[in-house]
């Protein structure tokens, strides 16, 4: 084996720049959340914690601007939106993990006529543009007389998140040895016992991974939620979206920073655990 | 044997019922609505009405509905912007995948982790960050003005450029992961053989490296193109009036114009574009990839 020529230095530099580019926007938001400039958040004035304090109602911010009411009001709305998002994500995760896992097991352990069709159909909800699914669900719910609420959001999220869970669990299934389940059956265990005692414990990392993915995507979904949320079921991404649309308030940087940190910690921990398991 | 069948039925019926009702139901109802007559006050009349498509494709003659070329124009523009996004993603990502693929195992895992991590932070916040960076008083203009490269702030926000930039930024992981997985599997002996047989660097690249990574490139392109072409959040936040895409038109029909049948017809068009791309991918490109794999 001949020694491979090392990459030119320019490639290394370019790659490092590329990774800076990926993180630049996140860094900008975090830095500017400490900017005291009320009128124009994008130009730096001086360091302040005010937006964070204002967010939790600990400090009345900038009453001279005549906008102090905004902060108190939006903190309640913010917490309410966060609560809605957590409710939706929790139920969505439970339902879509159940459906996705059951389907993945069926596909891996059983031979049946429509297997290829099911495999293809499971890809469809992920590939369907969000907006098509969103308006489809909207017309569907309205035509059938559903009242738009948190429930309709949960139903909508599960249609595409079941497929995400399916993919993750299926990948895990592929690495399992069916001989263990056969042995269990040979030793007299019925399907249910084999499932509970042999298959499920081995499958768990995949199920947890799929559930985490479903939770994160559900927390973050905006497009589908946007169409099928009722007036009193604003979720966190919708709240931020409408804040941006109405004209940006300085405190949004603080909200964004907290959210970035929360998701980086959760996702970081998840990905780290997974990579550890691979080693 | 009978118990087995029962177990299979138990495993498959949740997904069958769920997708049957809540996925295929909505798709079917879009198709039905797209050929219904819009009611006067935002409702719908249950009559067959092909003028929704006539407005888009040109046979509405001005008696019942008008043909409006702007819809086709925006459709093509959306496809073009999605294509630009694909190409820009690929150019940005391709060299980096080669760099990462030769790092030690641990470092590879670390950089893969860095690529996927932003994907888990809120989409709307990442877009908002670009709003802050691109606006006239934003970071880029501050820097450019500061070093004296420009004298008046550039108008970058609310342009098509801003929309494509935002889409590229959001879609990078979808391009990176498939391309990386095919670059990682490159057969190094073939590259060496090509060099030994006298091929120049660019010949080796065109004849050996590129064909081997084509499956990854094609897969990534489909994964980037499809969410881009129907997107409406990114053009909404970064595009303004100049950066409108077909997804924004659909949204307007539902929330402002309240012409649901026409909005349904527009989204049928988006769906047709997406299904065509998937079909081309499934028949042509996957097969071509298999052929290359056999060699």
Coordinates of C-alpha atoms in Angstrom, one line a residue:
Chain A
X1 CA 0.0 0.0 0.0
X2 CA 1.5 3.3 -1.1
X3 CA 1.4 6.3 1.1
X4 CA -1.6 8.5 0.2
X5 CA -0.8 12.1 -0.6
X6 CA -2.1 14.4 2.1
X7 CA -4.9 16.8 1.3
X8 CA -3.7 20.3 0.3
X9 CA -3.9 22.9 3.1
X10 CA -6.6 24.8 1.2
X11 CA -9.0 21.9 1.6
X12 CA -8.4 21.8 5.4
X13 CA -8.9 25.6 5.6
X14 CA -12.0 25.4 3.4
X15 CA -13.5 22.6 5.5
X16 CA -12.9 24.5 8.8
X17 CA -14.5 27.6 7.3
X18 CA -17.5 25.5 6.2
X19 CA -18.0 24.4 9.8
X20 CA -17.7 28.0 11.0
X21 CA -20.4 28.9 8.4
X22 CA -22.7 26.2 9.9
X23 CA -22.4 27.6 13.4
X24 CA -22.2 31.3 12.6
X25 CA -26.0 32.0 12.7
X26 CA -26.3 30.3 16.1
X27 CA -23.4 32.2 17.5
X28 CA -24.8 35.5 16.2
X29 CA -28.1 34.9 17.9
X30 CA -26.5 34.0 21.2
X31 CA -24.1 37.0 21.1
X32 CA -26.8 39.5 20.2
X33 CA -29.1 38.3 23.0
X34 CA -26.8 40.2 25.3
X35 CA -27.0 43.4 23.2
X36 CA -28.6 46.3 25.0
X37 CA -29.6 48.2 21.8
X38 CA -33.4 48.5 21.9
X39 CA -34.0 50.1 18.6
X40 CA -31.8 48.0 16.4
X41 CA -30.8 44.6 17.8
X42 CA -28.4 43.9 14.9
X43 CA -26.0 46.7 15.9
X44 CA -24.0 46.2 19.0
X45 CA -24.3 48.7 21.8
X46 CA -23.3 47.2 25.1
X47 CA -23.6 44.1 27.2
X48 CA -26.9 43.4 29.1
X49 CA -28.9 40.7 30.8
X50 CA -32.1 42.7 30.6
X51 CA -33.8 40.6 27.9
X52 CA -33.4 37.4 29.9
X53 CA -34.7 39.1 33.1
X54 CA -37.6 40.6 31.2
X55 CA -38.4 37.2 29.8
X56 CA -39.1 35.8 33.2
X57 CA -40.9 39.0 34.4
X58 CA -38.0 39.8 36.7
X59 CA -37.4 43.2 35.2
X60 CA -39.6 45.8 33.4
X61 CA -37.6 46.5 30.2
X62 CA -37.3 49.8 28.6
X63 CA -40.5 51.5 29.8
X64 CA -39.3 54.7 28.0
X65 CA -40.0 53.0 24.7
X66 CA -43.6 52.6 25.7
X67 CA -43.5 48.9 25.0
X68 CA -43.2 47.5 28.5
X69 CA -46.6 45.8 28.2
X70 CA -45.3 43.5 25.5
X71 CA -42.9 41.8 27.8
X72 CA -45.3 40.8 30.6
X73 CA -47.9 39.7 28.1
X74 CA -45.6 37.7 25.9
X75 CA -44.0 35.8 28.9
X76 CA -47.4 34.3 29.6
X77 CA -48.0 33.5 26.0
X78 CA -44.5 32.1 25.7
X79 CA -45.0 29.8 28.6
X80 CA -48.4 28.7 27.3
X81 CA -46.9 28.0 23.8
X82 CA -44.1 26.0 25.4
X83 CA -46.7 24.0 27.4
X84 CA -48.7 23.3 24.2
X85 CA -45.6 22.2 22.4
X86 CA -44.6 19.9 25.2
X87 CA -48.1 18.3 25.3
X88 CA -48.1 17.8 21.6
X89 CA -44.6 16.4 21.4
X90 CA -45.2 14.0 24.3
X91 CA -48.4 12.5 22.9
X92 CA -47.0 12.5 19.3
X93 CA -43.8 10.7 20.5
X94 CA -45.8 7.9 22.3
X95 CA -48.2 7.3 19.4
X96 CA -45.7 7.5 16.6
X97 CA -43.2 5.4 18.4
X98 CA -45.8 2.7 18.9
X99 CA -46.9 2.7 15.3
X100 CA -43.4 3.0 13.8
X101 CA -42.0 0.2 16.0
X102 CA -44.8 -2.2 15.3
X103 CA -44.5 -1.7 11.6
X104 CA -40.7 -2.1 11.7
X105 CA -41.0 -5.4 13.5
X106 CA -43.7 -6.6 11.1
X107 CA -41.5 -5.8 8.2
X108 CA -38.4 -7.5 9.6
X109 CA -39.9 -10.6 11.0
X110 CA -42.7 -11.5 8.8
X111 CA -43.1 -12.3 5.1
X112 CA -46.3 -11.1 3.5
X113 CA -47.5 -10.2 0.1
X114 CA -47.7 -6.4 0.4
X115 CA -44.3 -6.0 2.1
X116 CA -42.8 -4.0 -0.7
X117 CA -45.8 -1.8 -0.9
X118 CA -45.6 -1.1 2.8
X119 CA -41.9 -0.2 2.6
X120 CA -42.7 2.3 -0.2
X121 CA -45.7 3.7 1.6
X122 CA -43.7 4.4 4.8
X123 CA -41.4 6.6 2.8
X124 CA -44.2 8.7 1.3
X125 CA -45.2 10.8 4.4
X126 CA -41.5 11.9 4.8
X127 CA -41.2 12.9 1.2
X128 CA -44.5 14.6 0.9
X129 CA -43.9 18.4 1.1
X130 CA -45.0 19.7 4.5
X131 CA -47.4 22.3 2.9
X132 CA -49.3 19.6 0.9
X133 CA -49.8 17.5 4.0
X134 CA -50.6 20.6 6.1
X135 CA -53.4 21.8 3.8
X136 CA -54.6 18.3 3.2
X137 CA -55.1 17.7 6.9
X138 CA -56.7 21.2 7.2
X139 CA -59.3 20.4 4.5
X140 CA -59.8 16.9 5.9
X141 CA -60.4 18.1 9.5
X142 CA -62.7 21.0 8.5
X143 CA -64.7 18.8 6.1
X144 CA -65.2 16.1 8.6
X145 CA -66.2 18.7 11.3
X146 CA -63.2 18.3 13.6
X147 CA -62.5 21.3 15.8
X148 CA -58.9 22.4 15.3
X149 CA -57.0 22.0 18.6
X150 CA -54.0 20.4 20.1
X151 CA -55.5 17.0 19.2
X152 CA -55.5 17.8 15.5
X153 CA -51.9 18.9 15.8
X154 CA -51.0 15.5 17.4
X155 CA -52.8 13.6 14.7
X156 CA -51.0 15.6 12.0
X157 CA -47.6 15.1 13.6
X158 CA -48.0 11.3 13.9
X159 CA -48.8 10.9 10.2
X160 CA -45.2 11.8 9.2
X161 CA -43.3 11.0 12.4
X162 CA -44.4 7.4 12.5
X163 CA -42.3 7.0 9.3
X164 CA -39.2 8.6 11.0
X165 CA -39.5 6.2 13.9
X166 CA -40.0 3.3 11.5
X167 CA -36.7 4.2 9.7
X168 CA -34.7 4.4 12.9
X169 CA -36.1 1.2 14.4
X170 CA -35.8 -0.7 11.1
X171 CA -32.1 0.2 11.0
X172 CA -31.7 -1.3 14.4
X173 CA -33.8 -4.4 13.5
X174 CA -31.5 -5.1 10.6
X175 CA -28.6 -5.7 13.0
X176 CA -30.4 -8.1 15.2
X177 CA -30.1 -11.9 15.0
X178 CA -33.4 -13.6 14.5
X179 CA -31.9 -16.8 15.9
X180 CA -32.4 -15.5 19.4
X181 CA -36.1 -15.2 18.8
X182 CA -36.3 -18.6 17.2
X183 CA -34.5 -20.1 20.2
X184 CA -37.0 -18.4 22.5
X185 CA -39.9 -19.9 20.4
X186 CA -38.2 -23.3 20.4
X187 CA -38.0 -23.2 24.2
X188 CA -41.7 -22.8 24.3
X189 CA -42.2 -19.0 24.7
X190 CA -45.2 -17.6 22.8
X191 CA -45.0 -14.6 20.5
X192 CA -45.9 -12.1 23.2
X193 CA -43.3 -13.4 25.7
X194 CA -40.6 -13.6 22.9
X195 CA -41.5 -10.0 22.0
X196 CA -41.3 -8.7 25.6
X197 CA -38.3 -10.7 26.9
X198 CA -36.1 -11.2 23.8
X199 CA -36.9 -8.7 21.0
X200 CA -37.8 -5.5 22.8
X201 CA -34.8 -5.4 25.1
X202 CA -32.5 -5.7 22.0
X203 CA -34.5 -3.2 20.1
X204 CA -34.6 -0.6 22.8
X205 CA -31.8 1.7 21.6
X206 CA -33.5 2.0 18.3
X207 CA -36.9 2.7 19.9
X208 CA -35.4 5.3 22.2
X209 CA -33.5 6.9 19.3
X210 CA -36.6 7.0 17.1
X211 CA -38.7 8.5 20.0
X212 CA -36.1 11.2 20.6
X213 CA -36.1 12.1 16.9
X214 CA -39.9 12.2 16.9
X215 CA -40.0 14.4 20.0
X216 CA -37.4 16.9 18.6
X217 CA -39.1 17.2 15.2
X218 CA -42.6 17.5 16.8
X219 CA -41.3 20.3 19.1
X220 CA -39.9 22.1 16.1
X221 CA -42.6 21.5 13.4
X222 CA -44.0 24.7 12.1
X223 CA -45.5 24.2 8.6
X224 CA -48.0 21.4 9.4
X225 CA -48.9 22.9 12.8
X226 CA -49.4 26.3 11.2
X227 CA -52.3 25.0 9.2
X228 CA -54.0 22.7 11.7
X229 CA -53.6 24.6 15.0
X230 CA -56.7 26.1 16.5
X231 CA -56.7 29.7 17.7
X232 CA -55.9 28.7 21.3
X233 CA -53.4 26.0 20.4
X234 CA -50.3 28.1 19.5
X235 CA -47.1 26.1 19.8
X236 CA -43.6 27.5 20.5
X237 CA -42.4 27.6 16.8
X238 CA -45.7 29.3 15.9
X239 CA -45.3 31.8 18.7
X240 CA -41.7 32.7 17.5
X241 CA -42.9 32.8 13.9
X242 CA -45.6 35.3 14.6
X243 CA -43.2 37.3 16.7
X244 CA -40.9 37.6 13.7
X245 CA -43.7 38.4 11.4
X246 CA -45.1 41.2 13.6
X247 CA -41.7 42.8 13.8
X248 CA -38.9 41.6 15.9
X249 CA -38.6 42.3 19.6
X250 CA -35.2 42.3 21.3
X251 CA -36.3 39.6 23.8
X252 CA -36.6 37.1 20.9
X253 CA -32.8 36.7 20.9
X254 CA -33.0 35.6 24.5
X255 CA -35.8 33.1 23.8
X256 CA -33.8 31.8 20.8
X257 CA -30.7 31.5 22.8
X258 CA -32.4 29.5 25.5
X259 CA -34.0 27.2 22.9
X260 CA -30.7 26.7 21.0
X261 CA -29.0 25.7 24.3
X262 CA -31.8 23.4 25.3
X263 CA -31.9 21.6 21.9
X264 CA -28.1 21.5 21.7
X265 CA -27.9 19.9 25.1
X266 CA -30.6 17.3 24.4
X267 CA -29.5 16.4 20.9
X268 CA -25.8 16.5 21.9
X269 CA -26.4 14.1 24.7
X270 CA -28.4 11.8 22.4
X271 CA -25.9 11.8 19.6
X272 CA -23.0 11.4 22.0
X273 CA -24.7 8.4 23.7
X274 CA -25.3 6.8 20.3
X275 CA -21.8 7.3 19.1
X276 CA -20.5 5.7 22.4
X277 CA -22.6 2.7 21.8
X278 CA -21.2 2.3 18.3
X279 CA -17.7 2.1 19.7
Chain B
X1 CA -49.2 -20.5 12.1
X2 CA -52.6 -19.0 12.7
X3 CA -51.2 -17.2 15.8
X4 CA -48.4 -15.8 13.7
X5 CA -50.9 -14.3 11.2
X6 CA -52.8 -12.8 14.1
X7 CA -49.7 -11.3 15.5
X8 CA -48.8 -9.8 12.1
X9 CA -52.3 -8.4 11.8
X10 CA -51.8 -6.8 15.2
X11 CA -48.5 -5.3 14.2
X12 CA -49.7 -3.9 10.9
X13 CA -53.2 -2.7 11.6
X14 CA -52.2 0.5 13.5
X15 CA -50.1 1.8 10.6
X16 CA -52.6 0.7 8.0
X17 CA -55.5 2.4 9.8
X18 CA -53.6 5.5 10.7
X19 CA -52.0 6.2 7.3
X20 CA -55.1 5.0 5.5
X21 CA -57.2 7.6 7.3
X22 CA -54.9 10.5 8.2
X23 CA -52.5 10.4 5.3
X24 CA -54.3 9.0 2.3
X25 CA -57.5 10.7 3.4
X26 CA -56.0 14.2 3.2
X27 CA -54.3 13.5 -0.1
X28 CA -57.5 12.2 -1.6
X29 CA -59.5 15.2 -0.3
X30 CA -56.9 17.6 -1.8
X31 CA -57.5 15.9 -5.2
X32 CA -61.2 16.1 -4.8
X33 CA -61.2 19.8 -3.7
X34 CA -58.9 20.7 -6.6
X35 CA -61.8 20.1 -9.0
X36 CA -64.6 21.7 -6.9
X37 CA -66.1 25.1 -7.4
X38 CA -65.0 27.8 -4.9
X39 CA -67.9 29.2 -3.0
X40 CA -68.6 33.0 -2.9
X41 CA -67.6 33.5 0.7
X42 CA -64.7 31.1 1.1
X43 CA -66.7 27.9 1.1
X44 CA -66.9 25.3 -1.6
X45 CA -69.7 24.2 -4.0
X46 CA -69.8 20.5 -4.7
X47 CA -69.8 20.9 -8.5
X48 CA -67.1 19.7 -10.9
X49 CA -65.0 22.7 -11.8
X50 CA -61.8 22.3 -13.9
X51 CA -61.2 26.1 -14.1
X52 CA -58.9 25.9 -11.1
X53 CA -56.4 24.1 -13.3
X54 CA -57.4 26.4 -16.2
X55 CA -56.3 29.4 -14.2
X56 CA -52.9 27.8 -13.8
X57 CA -52.3 26.1 -17.1
X58 CA -54.0 28.5 -19.5
X59 CA -57.4 27.3 -20.7
X60 CA -59.4 29.6 -18.5
X61 CA -60.6 32.0 -21.2
X62 CA -61.8 34.9 -19.2
X63 CA -65.5 34.0 -19.1
X64 CA -65.5 32.1 -15.8
X65 CA -62.0 32.5 -14.6
X66 CA -58.9 34.2 -15.9
X67 CA -55.7 32.5 -17.0
X68 CA -52.9 34.0 -14.8
X69 CA -49.4 33.2 -16.2
X70 CA -47.9 34.4 -12.9
X71 CA -48.7 31.0 -11.3
X72 CA -46.7 29.0 -13.8
X73 CA -44.0 31.6 -13.7
X74 CA -43.7 31.3 -9.9
X75 CA -43.8 27.5 -10.2
X76 CA -40.8 27.5 -12.6
X77 CA -39.1 30.0 -10.4
X78 CA -39.6 27.8 -7.4
X79 CA -38.2 24.8 -9.3
X80 CA -35.2 26.9 -10.4
X81 CA -34.5 28.1 -6.9
X82 CA -34.7 24.6 -5.6
X83 CA -32.3 23.5 -8.3
X84 CA -29.9 26.3 -7.3
X85 CA -30.2 25.2 -3.7
X86 CA -29.3 21.6 -4.7
X87 CA -26.2 22.8 -6.8
X88 CA -25.0 25.2 -4.1
X89 CA -25.4 22.6 -1.4
X90 CA -23.4 20.1 -3.5
X91 CA -20.6 22.5 -4.3
X92 CA -20.3 23.6 -0.6
X93 CA -20.4 20.1 0.8
X94 CA -18.5 17.9 -1.7
X95 CA -15.0 19.0 -0.8
X96 CA -15.7 18.8 2.9
X97 CA -16.9 15.2 2.7
X98 CA -13.5 14.2 1.2
X99 CA -11.7 16.0 4.0
X100 CA -13.8 14.4 6.7
X101 CA -13.6 10.9 5.1
X102 CA -9.8 10.8 5.7
X103 CA -9.8 11.9 9.3
X104 CA -9.2 9.4 12.1
X105 CA -12.4 7.5 13.1
X106 CA -13.0 9.5 16.2
X107 CA -12.7 12.8 14.4
X108 CA -15.0 11.6 11.7
X109 CA -17.7 10.9 14.2
X110 CA -17.1 14.3 15.8
X111 CA -17.5 16.2 12.5
X112 CA -20.6 14.2 11.6
X113 CA -22.0 15.2 15.0
X114 CA -21.2 18.8 14.2
X115 CA -23.1 18.6 10.9
X116 CA -26.2 17.1 12.4
X117 CA -26.3 19.2 15.5
X118 CA -27.8 22.4 14.0
X119 CA -30.5 20.3 12.4
X120 CA -31.9 19.7 15.9
X121 CA -32.1 23.4 16.7
X122 CA -35.3 25.1 15.9
X123 CA -35.7 25.9 12.1
X124 CA -37.4 29.2 12.7
X125 CA -34.6 30.4 15.0
X126 CA -32.0 29.5 12.4
X127 CA -33.9 31.5 9.8
X128 CA -34.3 34.3 12.2
X129 CA -30.5 34.3 12.7
X130 CA -30.1 34.9 8.9
X131 CA -32.5 37.7 9.2
X132 CA -30.3 39.4 11.7
X133 CA -27.2 38.7 9.6
X134 CA -28.5 39.8 6.3
X135 CA -30.5 42.9 7.2
X136 CA -29.3 46.3 6.0
X137 CA -28.0 47.1 9.5
X138 CA -26.9 43.5 10.0
X139 CA -23.6 41.8 10.5
X140 CA -22.5 41.4 6.9
X141 CA -23.2 45.0 6.1
X142 CA -21.6 46.2 9.3
X143 CA -18.4 44.3 8.3
X144 CA -18.4 45.4 4.7
X145 CA -19.0 49.0 5.6
X146 CA -16.4 48.8 8.4
X147 CA -13.6 47.7 6.1
X148 CA -14.8 50.2 3.5
X149 CA -15.6 47.7 0.8
X150 CA -19.0 49.3 0.2
X151 CA -20.4 52.7 1.0
X152 CA -24.1 52.0 1.3
X153 CA -25.6 48.9 2.8
X154 CA -26.4 46.1 0.4
X155 CA -30.0 45.0 0.1
X156 CA -29.7 41.3 0.8
X157 CA -32.7 40.6 2.8
X158 CA -36.0 40.0 1.1
X159 CA -34.4 38.8 -2.2
X160 CA -34.2 35.5 -3.9
X161 CA -30.6 35.3 -3.0
X162 CA -31.6 35.4 0.7
X163 CA -34.2 32.6 0.2
X164 CA -31.7 30.3 -1.6
X165 CA -29.1 31.1 1.1
X166 CA -31.5 30.2 3.8
X167 CA -32.6 27.0 2.0
X168 CA -28.9 26.0 1.4
X169 CA -28.2 26.5 5.1
X170 CA -31.1 24.5 6.3
X171 CA -30.6 21.6 3.8
X172 CA -26.9 21.1 4.2
X173 CA -27.2 17.9 6.4
X174 CA -29.5 16.3 3.8
X175 CA -26.8 16.7 1.2
X176 CA -23.8 16.0 3.4
X177 CA -24.9 12.6 4.8
X178 CA -25.7 10.7 1.6
X179 CA -22.7 12.2 -0.3
X180 CA -20.4 11.5 2.6
X181 CA -21.5 7.8 2.8
X182 CA -20.6 7.3 -0.9
X183 CA -17.3 9.2 -0.6
X184 CA -16.4 7.1 2.5
X185 CA -16.9 3.9 0.5
X186 CA -14.8 5.1 -2.5
X187 CA -12.5 2.3 -3.7
X188 CA -9.0 3.7 -3.3
X189 CA -7.4 1.0 -5.4
X190 CA -9.4 2.2 -8.4
X191 CA -8.1 5.7 -8.0
X192 CA -4.5 4.5 -7.7
X193 CA -4.9 2.3 -10.7
X194 CA -6.2 5.2 -12.7
X195 CA -3.2 7.2 -11.7
X196 CA -0.8 4.4 -12.6
X197 CA -2.4 4.0 -16.0
X198 CA -1.5 7.6 -16.7
X199 CA -4.7 9.5 -16.1
X200 CA -4.3 13.1 -15.0
X201 CA -5.9 14.3 -11.8
X202 CA -9.0 15.7 -13.4
X203 CA -9.4 12.6 -15.6
X204 CA -9.4 10.4 -12.6
X205 CA -11.9 12.7 -10.9
X206 CA -14.3 12.6 -13.9
X207 CA -14.0 9.0 -14.8
X208 CA -13.4 7.3 -11.5
X209 CA -14.3 9.4 -8.5
X210 CA -17.4 11.2 -9.7
X211 CA -19.2 8.1 -11.1
X212 CA -18.6 6.2 -7.8
X213 CA -20.1 9.1 -5.7
X214 CA -23.0 9.7 -8.1
X215 CA -25.5 7.6 -6.1
X216 CA -24.8 9.7 -3.0
X217 CA -25.0 12.9 -5.0
X218 CA -28.4 11.9 -6.6
X219 CA -29.8 10.8 -3.3
X220 CA -28.8 14.0 -1.6
X221 CA -30.1 16.1 -4.5
X222 CA -33.5 14.5 -4.2
X223 CA -33.5 15.0 -0.4
X224 CA -32.7 18.7 -0.9
X225 CA -34.9 19.4 -3.9
X226 CA -38.1 18.1 -2.5
X227 CA -38.4 20.1 0.7
X228 CA -37.0 23.2 -1.1
X229 CA -39.5 23.3 -4.0
X230 CA -42.6 23.4 -1.8
X231 CA -41.1 25.5 1.0
X232 CA -43.0 28.4 2.3
X233 CA -41.5 29.3 5.7
X234 CA -38.1 30.1 4.3
X235 CA -39.4 32.5 1.6
X236 CA -41.8 33.9 4.1
X237 CA -39.1 34.9 6.5
X238 CA -36.3 35.8 4.2
X239 CA -37.9 36.4 0.8
X240 CA -40.5 39.1 1.1
X241 CA -42.5 39.9 -2.0
X242 CA -39.6 39.4 -4.4
X243 CA -38.8 35.9 -3.2
X244 CA -42.3 34.4 -3.3
X245 CA -42.4 30.7 -4.0
X246 CA -45.2 28.4 -5.0
X247 CA -45.7 27.3 -1.4
X248 CA -46.5 30.9 -0.4
X249 CA -49.2 31.0 -3.1
X250 CA -50.8 27.9 -1.6
X251 CA -50.7 29.5 1.8
X252 CA -52.2 32.7 0.6
X253 CA -55.1 30.8 -1.0
X254 CA -55.9 29.1 2.3
X255 CA -55.4 31.9 4.8
X256 CA -55.9 35.2 2.8
X257 CA -57.9 34.6 -0.4
X258 CA -59.8 31.7 1.2
X259 CA -60.1 30.0 -2.2
X260 CA -59.5 26.4 -1.0
X261 CA -60.2 24.6 -4.3
X262 CA -57.7 26.8 -6.1
X263 CA -55.1 26.3 -3.3
X264 CA -55.8 22.5 -3.5
X265 CA -55.1 22.7 -7.3
X266 CA -51.8 24.5 -6.7
X267 CA -50.7 22.0 -4.2
X268 CA -51.6 19.1 -6.6
X269 CA -49.1 20.8 -9.0
X270 CA -46.5 20.8 -6.2
X271 CA -47.3 17.1 -5.5
X272 CA -46.9 16.3 -9.2
X273 CA -43.5 17.9 -9.4
X274 CA -42.4 16.0 -6.3
X275 CA -43.7 12.7 -7.4
X276 CA -42.0 13.1 -10.9
X277 CA -38.7 13.8 -9.2
X278 CA -39.1 10.7 -7.0
X279 CA -40.1 8.6 -10.0
X280 CA -37.1 9.7 -12.0
X281 CA -34.9 9.0 -9.0
X282 CA -36.4 5.5 -8.4
X283 CA -36.3 4.4 -12.0
X284 CA -33.4 6.0 -13.7
X285 CA -30.8 7.0 -11.1
X286 CA -31.1 4.0 -8.7
X287 CA -30.7 1.7 -11.7
X288 CA -27.8 3.6 -13.0
X289 CA -26.2 3.4 -9.6
X290 CA -26.7 -0.3 -9.5
X291 CA -25.0 -0.6 -12.8
X292 CA -22.0 1.3 -11.6
X293 CA -22.0 -0.8 -8.5
X294 CA -21.8 -4.0 -10.6
X295 CA -18.7 -2.9 -12.5

